[in-house]
PDB file of N, CA and C in Angstrom:
ATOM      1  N   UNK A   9     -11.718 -20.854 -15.295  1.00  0.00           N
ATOM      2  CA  UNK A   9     -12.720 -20.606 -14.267  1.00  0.00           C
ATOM      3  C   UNK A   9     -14.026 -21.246 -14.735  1.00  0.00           C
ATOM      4  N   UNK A  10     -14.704 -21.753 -13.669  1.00  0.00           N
ATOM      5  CA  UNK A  10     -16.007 -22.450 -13.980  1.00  0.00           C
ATOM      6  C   UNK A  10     -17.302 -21.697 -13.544  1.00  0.00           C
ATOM      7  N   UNK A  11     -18.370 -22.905 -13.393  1.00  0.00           N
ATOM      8  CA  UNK A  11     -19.524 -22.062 -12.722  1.00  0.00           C
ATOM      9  C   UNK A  11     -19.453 -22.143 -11.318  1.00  0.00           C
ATOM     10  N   UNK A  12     -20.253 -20.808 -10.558  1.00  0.00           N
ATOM     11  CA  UNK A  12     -19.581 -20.274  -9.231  1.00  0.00           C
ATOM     12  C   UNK A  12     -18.601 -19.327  -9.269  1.00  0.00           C
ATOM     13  N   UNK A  13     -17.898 -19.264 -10.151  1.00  0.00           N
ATOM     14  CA  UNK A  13     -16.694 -18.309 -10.139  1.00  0.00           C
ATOM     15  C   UNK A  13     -17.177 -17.003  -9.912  1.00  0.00           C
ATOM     16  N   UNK A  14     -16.799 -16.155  -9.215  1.00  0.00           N
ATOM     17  CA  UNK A  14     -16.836 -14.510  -9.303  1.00  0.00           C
ATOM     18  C   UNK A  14     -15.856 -13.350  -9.750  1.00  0.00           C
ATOM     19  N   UNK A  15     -16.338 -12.894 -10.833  1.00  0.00           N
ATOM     20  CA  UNK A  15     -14.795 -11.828 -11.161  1.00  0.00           C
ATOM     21  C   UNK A  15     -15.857 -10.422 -11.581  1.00  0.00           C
ATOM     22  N   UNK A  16     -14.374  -9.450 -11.460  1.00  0.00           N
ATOM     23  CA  UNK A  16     -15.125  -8.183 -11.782  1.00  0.00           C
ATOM     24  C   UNK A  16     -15.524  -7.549 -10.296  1.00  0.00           C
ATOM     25  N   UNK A  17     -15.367  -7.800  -9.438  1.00  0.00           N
ATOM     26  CA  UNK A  17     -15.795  -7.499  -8.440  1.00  0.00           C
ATOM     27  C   UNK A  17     -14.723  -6.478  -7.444  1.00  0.00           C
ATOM     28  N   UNK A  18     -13.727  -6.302  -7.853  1.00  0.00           N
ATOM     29  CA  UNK A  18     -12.669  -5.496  -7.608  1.00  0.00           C
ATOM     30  C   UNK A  18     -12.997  -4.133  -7.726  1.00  0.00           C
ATOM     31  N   UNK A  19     -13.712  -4.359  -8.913  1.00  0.00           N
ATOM     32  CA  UNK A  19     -13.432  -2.527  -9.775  1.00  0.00           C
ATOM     33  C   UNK A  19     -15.049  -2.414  -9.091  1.00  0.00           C
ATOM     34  N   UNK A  20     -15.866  -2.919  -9.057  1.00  0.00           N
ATOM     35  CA  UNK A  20     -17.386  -2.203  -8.351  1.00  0.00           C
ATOM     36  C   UNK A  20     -17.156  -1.896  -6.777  1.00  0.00           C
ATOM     37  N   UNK A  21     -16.151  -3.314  -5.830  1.00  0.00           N
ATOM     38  CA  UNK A  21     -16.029  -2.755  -4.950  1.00  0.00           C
ATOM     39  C   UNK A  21     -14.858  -1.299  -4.236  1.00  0.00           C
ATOM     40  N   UNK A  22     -14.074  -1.093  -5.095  1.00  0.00           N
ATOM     41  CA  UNK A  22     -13.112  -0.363  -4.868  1.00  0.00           C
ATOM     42  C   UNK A  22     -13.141   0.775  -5.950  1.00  0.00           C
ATOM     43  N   UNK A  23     -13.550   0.784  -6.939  1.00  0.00           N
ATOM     44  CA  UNK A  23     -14.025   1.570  -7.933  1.00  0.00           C
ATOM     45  C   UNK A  23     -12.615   2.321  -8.097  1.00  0.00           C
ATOM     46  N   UNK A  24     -12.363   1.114  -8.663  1.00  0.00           N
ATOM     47  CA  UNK A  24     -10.639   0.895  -9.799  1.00  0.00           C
ATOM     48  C   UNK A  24     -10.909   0.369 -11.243  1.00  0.00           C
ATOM     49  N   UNK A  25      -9.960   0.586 -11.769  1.00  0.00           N
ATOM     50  CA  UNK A  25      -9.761  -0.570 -13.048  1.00  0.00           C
ATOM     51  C   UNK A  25      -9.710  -1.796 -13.040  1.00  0.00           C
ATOM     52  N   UNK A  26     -10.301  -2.228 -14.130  1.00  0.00           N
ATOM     53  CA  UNK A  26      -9.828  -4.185 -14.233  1.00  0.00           C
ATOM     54  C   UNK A  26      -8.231  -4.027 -13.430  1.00  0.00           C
ATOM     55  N   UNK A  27      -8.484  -5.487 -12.998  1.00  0.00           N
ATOM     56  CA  UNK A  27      -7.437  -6.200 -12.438  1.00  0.00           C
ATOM     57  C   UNK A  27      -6.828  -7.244 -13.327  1.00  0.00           C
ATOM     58  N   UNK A  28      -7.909  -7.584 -14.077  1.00  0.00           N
ATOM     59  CA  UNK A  28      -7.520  -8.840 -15.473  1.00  0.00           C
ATOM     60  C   UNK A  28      -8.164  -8.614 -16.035  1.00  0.00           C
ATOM     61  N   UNK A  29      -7.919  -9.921 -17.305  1.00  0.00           N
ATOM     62  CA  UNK A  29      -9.145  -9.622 -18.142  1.00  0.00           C
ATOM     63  C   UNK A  29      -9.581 -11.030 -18.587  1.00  0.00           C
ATOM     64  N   UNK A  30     -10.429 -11.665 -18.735  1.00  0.00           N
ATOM     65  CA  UNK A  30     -11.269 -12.466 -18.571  1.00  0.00           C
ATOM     66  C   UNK A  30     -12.220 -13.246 -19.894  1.00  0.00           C
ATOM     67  N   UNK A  31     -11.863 -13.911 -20.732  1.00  0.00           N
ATOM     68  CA  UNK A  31     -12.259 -14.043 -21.870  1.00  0.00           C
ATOM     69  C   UNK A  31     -12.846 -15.467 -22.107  1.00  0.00           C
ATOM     70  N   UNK A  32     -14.300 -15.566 -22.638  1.00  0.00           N
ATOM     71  CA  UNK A  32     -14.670 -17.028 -23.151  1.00  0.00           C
ATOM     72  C   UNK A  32     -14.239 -18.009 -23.561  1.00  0.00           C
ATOM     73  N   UNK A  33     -13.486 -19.054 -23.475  1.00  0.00           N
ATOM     74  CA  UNK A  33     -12.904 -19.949 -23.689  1.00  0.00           C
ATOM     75  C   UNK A  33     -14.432 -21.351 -24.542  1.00  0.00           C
ATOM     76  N   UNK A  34     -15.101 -21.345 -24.088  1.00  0.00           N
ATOM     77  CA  UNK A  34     -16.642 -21.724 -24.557  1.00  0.00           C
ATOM     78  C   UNK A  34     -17.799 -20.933 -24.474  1.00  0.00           C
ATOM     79  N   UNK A  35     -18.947 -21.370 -24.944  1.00  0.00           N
ATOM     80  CA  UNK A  35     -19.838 -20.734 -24.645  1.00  0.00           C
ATOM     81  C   UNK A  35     -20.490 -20.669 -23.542  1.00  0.00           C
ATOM     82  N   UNK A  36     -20.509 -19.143 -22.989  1.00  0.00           N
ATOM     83  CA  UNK A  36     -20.697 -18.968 -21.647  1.00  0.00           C
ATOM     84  C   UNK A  36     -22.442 -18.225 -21.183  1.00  0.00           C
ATOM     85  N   UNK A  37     -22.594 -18.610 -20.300  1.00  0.00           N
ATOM     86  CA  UNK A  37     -23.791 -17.681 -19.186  1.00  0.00           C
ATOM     87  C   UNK A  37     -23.486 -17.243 -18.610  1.00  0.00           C
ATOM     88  N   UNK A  38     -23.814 -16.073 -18.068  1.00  0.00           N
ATOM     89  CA  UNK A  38     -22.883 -14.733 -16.875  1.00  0.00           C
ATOM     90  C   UNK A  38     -24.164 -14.693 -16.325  1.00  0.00           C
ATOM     91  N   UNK A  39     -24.317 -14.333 -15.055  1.00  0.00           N
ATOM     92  CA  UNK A  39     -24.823 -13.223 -14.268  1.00  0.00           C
ATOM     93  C   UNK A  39     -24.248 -11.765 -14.069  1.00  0.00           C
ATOM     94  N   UNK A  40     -24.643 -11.179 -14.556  1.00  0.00           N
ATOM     95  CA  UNK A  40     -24.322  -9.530 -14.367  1.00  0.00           C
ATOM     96  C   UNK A  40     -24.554  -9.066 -12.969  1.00  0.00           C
ATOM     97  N   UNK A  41     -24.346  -8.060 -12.769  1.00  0.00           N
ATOM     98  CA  UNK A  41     -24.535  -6.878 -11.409  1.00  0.00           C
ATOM     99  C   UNK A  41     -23.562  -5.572 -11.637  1.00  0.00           C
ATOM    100  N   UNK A  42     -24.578  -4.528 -12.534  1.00  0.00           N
ATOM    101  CA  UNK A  42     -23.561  -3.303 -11.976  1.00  0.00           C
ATOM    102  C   UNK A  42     -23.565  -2.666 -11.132  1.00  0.00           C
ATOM    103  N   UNK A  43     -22.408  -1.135 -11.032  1.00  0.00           N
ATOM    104  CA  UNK A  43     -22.338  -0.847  -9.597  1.00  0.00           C
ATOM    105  C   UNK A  43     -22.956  -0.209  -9.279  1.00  0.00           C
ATOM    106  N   UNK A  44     -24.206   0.526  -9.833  1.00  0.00           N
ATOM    107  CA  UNK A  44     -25.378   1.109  -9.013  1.00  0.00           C
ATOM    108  C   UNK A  44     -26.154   0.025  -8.149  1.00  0.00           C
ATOM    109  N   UNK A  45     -26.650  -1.310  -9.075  1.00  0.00           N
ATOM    110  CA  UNK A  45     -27.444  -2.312  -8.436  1.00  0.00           C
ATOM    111  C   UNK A  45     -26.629  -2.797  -7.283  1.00  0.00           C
ATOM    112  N   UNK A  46     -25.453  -3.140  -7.219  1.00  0.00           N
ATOM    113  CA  UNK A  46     -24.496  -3.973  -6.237  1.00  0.00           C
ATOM    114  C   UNK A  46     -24.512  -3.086  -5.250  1.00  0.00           C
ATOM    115  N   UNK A  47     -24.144  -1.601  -5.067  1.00  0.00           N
ATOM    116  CA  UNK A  47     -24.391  -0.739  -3.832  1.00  0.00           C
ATOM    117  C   UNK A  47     -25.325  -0.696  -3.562  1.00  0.00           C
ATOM    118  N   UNK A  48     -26.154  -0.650  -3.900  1.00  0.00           N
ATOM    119  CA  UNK A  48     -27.845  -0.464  -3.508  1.00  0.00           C
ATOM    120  C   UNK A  48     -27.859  -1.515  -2.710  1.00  0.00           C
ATOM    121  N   UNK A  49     -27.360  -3.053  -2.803  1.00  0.00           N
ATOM    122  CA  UNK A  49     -27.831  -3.948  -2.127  1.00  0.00           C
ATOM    123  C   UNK A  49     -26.889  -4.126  -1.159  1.00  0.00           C
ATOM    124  N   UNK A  50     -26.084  -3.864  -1.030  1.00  0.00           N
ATOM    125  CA  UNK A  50     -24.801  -3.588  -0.043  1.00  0.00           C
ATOM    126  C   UNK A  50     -25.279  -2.975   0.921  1.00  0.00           C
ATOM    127  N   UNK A  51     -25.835  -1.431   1.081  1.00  0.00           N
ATOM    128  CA  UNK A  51     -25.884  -0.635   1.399  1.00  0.00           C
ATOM    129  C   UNK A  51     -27.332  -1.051   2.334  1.00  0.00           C
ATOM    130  N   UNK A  52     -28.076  -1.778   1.457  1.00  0.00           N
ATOM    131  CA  UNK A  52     -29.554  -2.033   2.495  1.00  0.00           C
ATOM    132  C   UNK A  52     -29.184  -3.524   3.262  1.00  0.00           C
ATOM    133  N   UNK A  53     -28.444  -4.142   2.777  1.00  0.00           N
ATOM    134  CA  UNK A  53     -27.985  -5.438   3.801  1.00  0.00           C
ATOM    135  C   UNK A  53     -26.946  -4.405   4.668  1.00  0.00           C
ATOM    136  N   UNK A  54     -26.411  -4.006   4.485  1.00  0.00           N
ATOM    137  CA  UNK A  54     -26.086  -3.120   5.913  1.00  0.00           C
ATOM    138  C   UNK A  54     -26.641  -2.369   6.503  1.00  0.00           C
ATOM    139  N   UNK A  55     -27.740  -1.683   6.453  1.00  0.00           N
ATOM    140  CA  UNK A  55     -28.358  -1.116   7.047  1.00  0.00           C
ATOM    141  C   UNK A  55     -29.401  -2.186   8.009  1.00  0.00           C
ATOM    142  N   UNK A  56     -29.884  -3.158   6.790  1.00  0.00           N
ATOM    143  CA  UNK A  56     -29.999  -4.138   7.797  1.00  0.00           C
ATOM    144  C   UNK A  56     -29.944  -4.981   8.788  1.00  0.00           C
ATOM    145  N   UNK A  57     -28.466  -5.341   8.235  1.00  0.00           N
ATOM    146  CA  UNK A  57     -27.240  -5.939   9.630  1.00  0.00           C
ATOM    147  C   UNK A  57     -27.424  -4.884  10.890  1.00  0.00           C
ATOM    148  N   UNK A  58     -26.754  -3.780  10.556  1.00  0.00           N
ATOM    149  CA  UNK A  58     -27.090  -2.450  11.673  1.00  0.00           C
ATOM    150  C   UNK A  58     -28.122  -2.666  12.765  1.00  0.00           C
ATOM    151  N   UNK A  59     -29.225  -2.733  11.903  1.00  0.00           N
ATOM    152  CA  UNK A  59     -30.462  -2.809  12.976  1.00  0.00           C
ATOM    153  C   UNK A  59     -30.763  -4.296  14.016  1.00  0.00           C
ATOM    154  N   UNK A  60     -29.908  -5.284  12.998  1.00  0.00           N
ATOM    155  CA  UNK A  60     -30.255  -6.021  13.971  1.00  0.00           C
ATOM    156  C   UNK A  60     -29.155  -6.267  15.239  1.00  0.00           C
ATOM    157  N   UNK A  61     -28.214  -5.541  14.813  1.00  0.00           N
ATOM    158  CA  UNK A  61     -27.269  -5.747  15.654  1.00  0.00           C
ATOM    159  C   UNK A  61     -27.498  -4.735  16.943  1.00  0.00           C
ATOM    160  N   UNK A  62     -28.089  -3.823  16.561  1.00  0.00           N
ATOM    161  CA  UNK A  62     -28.809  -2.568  17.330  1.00  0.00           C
ATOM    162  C   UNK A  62     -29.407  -2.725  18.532  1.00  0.00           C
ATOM    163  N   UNK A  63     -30.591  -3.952  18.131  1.00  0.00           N
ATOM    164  CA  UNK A  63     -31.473  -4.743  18.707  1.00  0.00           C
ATOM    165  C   UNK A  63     -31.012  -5.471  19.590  1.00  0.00           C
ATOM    166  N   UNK A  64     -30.203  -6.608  18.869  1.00  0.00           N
ATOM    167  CA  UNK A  64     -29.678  -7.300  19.976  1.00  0.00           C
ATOM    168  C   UNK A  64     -28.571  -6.382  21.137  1.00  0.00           C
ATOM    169  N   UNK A  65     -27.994  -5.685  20.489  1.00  0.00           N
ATOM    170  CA  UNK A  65     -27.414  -4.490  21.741  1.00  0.00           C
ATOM    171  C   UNK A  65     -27.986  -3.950  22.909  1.00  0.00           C
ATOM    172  N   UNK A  66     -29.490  -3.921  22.375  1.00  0.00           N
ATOM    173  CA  UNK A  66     -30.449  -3.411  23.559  1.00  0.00           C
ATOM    174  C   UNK A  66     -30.337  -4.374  24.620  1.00  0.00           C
ATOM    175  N   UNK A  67     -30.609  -5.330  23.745  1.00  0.00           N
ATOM    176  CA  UNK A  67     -30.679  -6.585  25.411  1.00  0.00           C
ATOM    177  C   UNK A  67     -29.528  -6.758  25.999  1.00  0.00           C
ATOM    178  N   UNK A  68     -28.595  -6.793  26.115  1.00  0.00           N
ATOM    179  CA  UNK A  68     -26.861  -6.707  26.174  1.00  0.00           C
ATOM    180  C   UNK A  68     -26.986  -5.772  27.777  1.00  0.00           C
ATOM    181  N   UNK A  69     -27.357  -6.568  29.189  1.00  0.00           N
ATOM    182  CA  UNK A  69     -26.910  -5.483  30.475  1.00  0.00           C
ATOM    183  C   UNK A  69     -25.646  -4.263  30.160  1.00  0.00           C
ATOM    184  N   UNK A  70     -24.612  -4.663  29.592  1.00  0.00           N
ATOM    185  CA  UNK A  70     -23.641  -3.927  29.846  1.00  0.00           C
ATOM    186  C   UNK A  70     -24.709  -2.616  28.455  1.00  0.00           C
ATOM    187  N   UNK A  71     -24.920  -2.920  27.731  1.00  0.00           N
ATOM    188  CA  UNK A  71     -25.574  -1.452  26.775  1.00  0.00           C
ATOM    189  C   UNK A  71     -26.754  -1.090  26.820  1.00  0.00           C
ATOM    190  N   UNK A  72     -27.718  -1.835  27.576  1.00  0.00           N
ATOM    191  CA  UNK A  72     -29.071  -1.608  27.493  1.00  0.00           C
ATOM    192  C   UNK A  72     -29.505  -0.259  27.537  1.00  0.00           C
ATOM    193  N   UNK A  73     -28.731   0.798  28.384  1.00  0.00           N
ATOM    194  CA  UNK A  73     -28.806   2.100  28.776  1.00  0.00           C
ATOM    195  C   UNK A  73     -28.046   2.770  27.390  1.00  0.00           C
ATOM    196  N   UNK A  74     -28.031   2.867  26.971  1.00  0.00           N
ATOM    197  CA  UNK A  74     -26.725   3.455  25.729  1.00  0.00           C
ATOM    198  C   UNK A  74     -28.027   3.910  24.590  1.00  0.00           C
ATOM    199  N   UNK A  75     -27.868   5.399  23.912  1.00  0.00           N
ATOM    200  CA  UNK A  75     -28.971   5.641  23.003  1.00  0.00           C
ATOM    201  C   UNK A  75     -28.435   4.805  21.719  1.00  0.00           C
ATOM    202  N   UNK A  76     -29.560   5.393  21.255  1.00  0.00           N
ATOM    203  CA  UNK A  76     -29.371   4.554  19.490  1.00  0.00           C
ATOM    204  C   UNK A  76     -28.562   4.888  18.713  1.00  0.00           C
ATOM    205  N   UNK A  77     -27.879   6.380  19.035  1.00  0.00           N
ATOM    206  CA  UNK A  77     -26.747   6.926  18.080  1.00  0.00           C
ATOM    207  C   UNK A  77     -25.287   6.202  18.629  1.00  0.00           C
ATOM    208  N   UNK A  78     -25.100   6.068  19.816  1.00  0.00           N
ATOM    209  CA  UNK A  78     -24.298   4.965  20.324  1.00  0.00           C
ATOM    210  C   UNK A  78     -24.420   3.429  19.827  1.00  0.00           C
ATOM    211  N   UNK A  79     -25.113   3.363  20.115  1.00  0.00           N
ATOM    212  CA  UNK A  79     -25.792   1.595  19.905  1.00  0.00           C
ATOM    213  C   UNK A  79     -25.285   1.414  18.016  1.00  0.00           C
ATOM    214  N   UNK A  80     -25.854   2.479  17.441  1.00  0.00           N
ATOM    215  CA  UNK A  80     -25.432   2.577  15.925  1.00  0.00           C
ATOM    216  C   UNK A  80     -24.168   2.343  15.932  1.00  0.00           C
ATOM    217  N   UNK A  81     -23.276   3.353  16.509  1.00  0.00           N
ATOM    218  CA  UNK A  81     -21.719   3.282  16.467  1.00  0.00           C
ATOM    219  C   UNK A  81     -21.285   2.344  16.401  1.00  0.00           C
ATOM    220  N   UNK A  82     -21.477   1.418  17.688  1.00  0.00           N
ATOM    221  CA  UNK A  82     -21.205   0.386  18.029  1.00  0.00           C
ATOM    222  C   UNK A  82     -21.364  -1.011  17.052  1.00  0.00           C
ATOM    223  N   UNK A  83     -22.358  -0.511  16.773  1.00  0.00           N
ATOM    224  CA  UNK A  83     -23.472  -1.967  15.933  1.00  0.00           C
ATOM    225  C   UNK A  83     -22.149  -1.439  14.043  1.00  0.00           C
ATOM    226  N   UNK A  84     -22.033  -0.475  13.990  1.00  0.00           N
ATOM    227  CA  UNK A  84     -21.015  -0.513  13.403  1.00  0.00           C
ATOM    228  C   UNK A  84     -19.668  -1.082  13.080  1.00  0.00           C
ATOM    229  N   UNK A  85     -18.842  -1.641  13.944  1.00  0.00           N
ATOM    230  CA  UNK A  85     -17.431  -2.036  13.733  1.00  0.00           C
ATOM    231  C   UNK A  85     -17.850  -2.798  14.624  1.00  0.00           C
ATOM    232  N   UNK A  86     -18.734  -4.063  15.138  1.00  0.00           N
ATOM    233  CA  UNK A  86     -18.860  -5.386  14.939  1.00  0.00           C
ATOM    234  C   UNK A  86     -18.571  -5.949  14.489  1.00  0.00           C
ATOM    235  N   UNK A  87     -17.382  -7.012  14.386  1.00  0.00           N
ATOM    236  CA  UNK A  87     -17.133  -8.083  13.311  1.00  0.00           C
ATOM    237  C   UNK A  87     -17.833  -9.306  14.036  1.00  0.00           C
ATOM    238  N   UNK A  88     -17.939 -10.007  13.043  1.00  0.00           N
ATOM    239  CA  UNK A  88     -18.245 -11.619  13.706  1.00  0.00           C
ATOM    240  C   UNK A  88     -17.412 -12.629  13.920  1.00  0.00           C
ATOM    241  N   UNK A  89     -16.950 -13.227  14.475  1.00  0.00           N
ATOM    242  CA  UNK A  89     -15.759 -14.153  14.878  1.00  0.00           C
ATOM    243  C   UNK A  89     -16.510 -15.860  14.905  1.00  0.00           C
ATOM    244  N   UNK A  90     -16.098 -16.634  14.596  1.00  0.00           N
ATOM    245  CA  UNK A  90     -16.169 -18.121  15.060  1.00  0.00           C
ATOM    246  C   UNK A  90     -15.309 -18.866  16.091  1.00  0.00           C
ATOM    247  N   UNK A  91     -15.772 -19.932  17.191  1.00  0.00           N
ATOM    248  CA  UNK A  91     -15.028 -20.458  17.727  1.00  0.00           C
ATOM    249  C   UNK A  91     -15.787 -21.807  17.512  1.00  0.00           C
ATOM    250  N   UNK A  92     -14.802 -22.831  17.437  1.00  0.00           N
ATOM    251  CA  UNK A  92     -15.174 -24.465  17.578  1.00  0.00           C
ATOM    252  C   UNK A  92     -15.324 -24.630  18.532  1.00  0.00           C
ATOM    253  N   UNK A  93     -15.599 -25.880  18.974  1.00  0.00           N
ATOM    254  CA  UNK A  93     -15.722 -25.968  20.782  1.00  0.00           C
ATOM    255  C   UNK A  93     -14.373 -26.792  20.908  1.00  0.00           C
ATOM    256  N   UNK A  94     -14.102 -26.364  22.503  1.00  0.00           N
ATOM    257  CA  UNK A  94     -12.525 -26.549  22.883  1.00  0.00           C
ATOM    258  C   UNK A  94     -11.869 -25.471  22.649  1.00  0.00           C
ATOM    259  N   UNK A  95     -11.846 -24.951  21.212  1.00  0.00           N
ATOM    260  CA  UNK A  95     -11.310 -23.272  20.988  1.00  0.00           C
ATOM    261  C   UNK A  95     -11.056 -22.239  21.783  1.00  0.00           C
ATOM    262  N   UNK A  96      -9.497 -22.238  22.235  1.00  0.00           N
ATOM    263  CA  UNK A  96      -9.956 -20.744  23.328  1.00  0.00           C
ATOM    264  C   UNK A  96     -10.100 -19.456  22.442  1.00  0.00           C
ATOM    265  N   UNK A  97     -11.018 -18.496  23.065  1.00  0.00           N
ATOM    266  CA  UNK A  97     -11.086 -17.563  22.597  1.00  0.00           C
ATOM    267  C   UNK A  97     -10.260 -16.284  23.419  1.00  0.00           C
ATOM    268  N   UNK A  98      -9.899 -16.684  24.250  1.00  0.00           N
ATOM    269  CA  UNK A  98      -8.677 -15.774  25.295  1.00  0.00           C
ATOM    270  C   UNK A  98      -8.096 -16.669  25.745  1.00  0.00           C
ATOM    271  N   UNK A  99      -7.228 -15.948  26.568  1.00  0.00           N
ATOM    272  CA  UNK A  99      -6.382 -17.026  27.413  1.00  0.00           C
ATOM    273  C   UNK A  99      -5.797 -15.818  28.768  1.00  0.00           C
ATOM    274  N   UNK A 100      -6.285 -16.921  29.875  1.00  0.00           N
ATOM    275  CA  UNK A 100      -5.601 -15.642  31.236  1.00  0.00           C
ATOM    276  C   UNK A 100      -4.137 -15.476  30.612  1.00  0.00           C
ATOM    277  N   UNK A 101      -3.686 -14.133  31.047  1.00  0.00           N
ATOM    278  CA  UNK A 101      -2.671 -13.615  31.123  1.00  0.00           C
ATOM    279  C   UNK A 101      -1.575 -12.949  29.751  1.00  0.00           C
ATOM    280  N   UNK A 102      -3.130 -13.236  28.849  1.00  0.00           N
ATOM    281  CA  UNK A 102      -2.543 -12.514  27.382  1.00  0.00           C
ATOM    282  C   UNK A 102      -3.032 -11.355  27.467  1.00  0.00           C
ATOM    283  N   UNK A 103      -2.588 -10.538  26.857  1.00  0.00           N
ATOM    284  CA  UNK A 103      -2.787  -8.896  26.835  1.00  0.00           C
ATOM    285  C   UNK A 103      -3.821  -8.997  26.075  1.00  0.00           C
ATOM    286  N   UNK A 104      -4.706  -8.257  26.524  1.00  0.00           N
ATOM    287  CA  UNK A 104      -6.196  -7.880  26.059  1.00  0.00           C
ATOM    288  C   UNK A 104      -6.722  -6.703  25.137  1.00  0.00           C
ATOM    289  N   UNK A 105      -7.033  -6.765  24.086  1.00  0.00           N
ATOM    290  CA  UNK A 105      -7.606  -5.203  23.578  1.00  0.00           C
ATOM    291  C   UNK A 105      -9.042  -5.864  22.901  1.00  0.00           C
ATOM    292  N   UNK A 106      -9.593  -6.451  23.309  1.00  0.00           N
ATOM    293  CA  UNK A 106     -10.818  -6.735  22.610  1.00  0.00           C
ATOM    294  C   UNK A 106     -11.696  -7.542  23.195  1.00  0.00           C
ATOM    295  N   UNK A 107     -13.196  -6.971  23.064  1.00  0.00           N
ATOM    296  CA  UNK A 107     -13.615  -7.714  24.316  1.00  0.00           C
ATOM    297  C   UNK A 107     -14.792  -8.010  23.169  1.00  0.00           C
ATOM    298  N   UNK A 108     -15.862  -9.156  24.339  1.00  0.00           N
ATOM    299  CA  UNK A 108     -16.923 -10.122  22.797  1.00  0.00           C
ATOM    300  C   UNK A 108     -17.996  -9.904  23.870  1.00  0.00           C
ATOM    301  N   UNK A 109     -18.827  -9.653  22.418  1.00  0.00           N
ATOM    302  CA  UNK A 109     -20.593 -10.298  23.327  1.00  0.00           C
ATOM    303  C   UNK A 109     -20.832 -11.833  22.696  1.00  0.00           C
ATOM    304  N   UNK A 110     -21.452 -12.793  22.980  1.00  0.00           N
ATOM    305  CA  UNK A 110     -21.823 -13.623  23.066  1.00  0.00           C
ATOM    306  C   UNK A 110     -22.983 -13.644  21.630  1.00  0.00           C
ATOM    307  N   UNK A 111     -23.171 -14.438  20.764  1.00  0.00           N
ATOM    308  CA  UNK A 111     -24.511 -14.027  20.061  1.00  0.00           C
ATOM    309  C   UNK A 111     -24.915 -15.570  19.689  1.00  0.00           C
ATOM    310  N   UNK A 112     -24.396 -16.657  19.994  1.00  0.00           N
ATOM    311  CA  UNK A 112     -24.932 -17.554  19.902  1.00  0.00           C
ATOM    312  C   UNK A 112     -23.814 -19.122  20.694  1.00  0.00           C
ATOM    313  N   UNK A 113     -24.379 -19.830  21.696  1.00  0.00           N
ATOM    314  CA  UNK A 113     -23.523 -20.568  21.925  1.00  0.00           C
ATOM    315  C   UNK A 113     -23.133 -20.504  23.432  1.00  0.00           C
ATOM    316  N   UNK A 114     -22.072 -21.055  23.865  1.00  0.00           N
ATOM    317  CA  UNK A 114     -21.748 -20.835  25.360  1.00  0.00           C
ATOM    318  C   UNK A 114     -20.323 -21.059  25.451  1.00  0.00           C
ATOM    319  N   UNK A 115     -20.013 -20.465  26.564  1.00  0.00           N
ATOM    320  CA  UNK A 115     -17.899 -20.952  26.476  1.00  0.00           C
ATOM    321  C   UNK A 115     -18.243 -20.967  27.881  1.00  0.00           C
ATOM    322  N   UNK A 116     -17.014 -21.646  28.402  1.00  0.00           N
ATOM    323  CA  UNK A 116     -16.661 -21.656  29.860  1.00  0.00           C
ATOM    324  C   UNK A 116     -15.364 -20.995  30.410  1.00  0.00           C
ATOM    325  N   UNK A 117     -15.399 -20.639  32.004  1.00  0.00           N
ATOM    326  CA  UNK A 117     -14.257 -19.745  32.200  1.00  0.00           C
ATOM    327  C   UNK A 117     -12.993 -20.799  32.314  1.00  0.00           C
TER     328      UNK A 117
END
């Protein structure tokens, strides 16, 4: 493994045991992060994400009316998706369980 590599990150996010183990082969430079510091920043970039997703919910006709403990919910289990252009992102007559807001870009019907 070189520089860029990330390890160790198993056991802070899942708060398990090593998965491997990982040993200097030369002389090395690390960046550290333990798991008090790494949640802490987790935890406020999500809270962050939250709000802005919150926000943009407000403007959203179909939620504009919806309180903030809703809007939270919601702004919760948001994922973000990509499409290329040309990409369908549905297709008539496929069974549906998931529906999209728009947050940057345009598609056609």
């Amino acid at each position: 493994m070189g520089p860029g590599t990330v390890f160790g990150e198993l056991a802070i996010l899942y708060n398990c045991t090593r998965t491997a183990s990982v040993r200097a082969i030369t002389d090395c430079k690390l960046w550290a992060i333990d798991r008090p510091c790494f949640q802490s920043i987790m935890m406020f970039t999500g809270i962050q994400k939250q709000t802005e997703y919150v926000k943009f919910l407000k403007s959203v006709p179909t939620f504009k009316d919806l309180n903030l403990e809703v809007l939270g919910k919601v702004a919760v289990v948001l994922g973000s998706e990509h499409y290329e252009p040309d990409e369908y992102v549905i297709r008539e007559g496929e069974r549906g369980n998931t529906f999209y807001i728009i947050t940057g870009g345009k598609v056609s019907k």
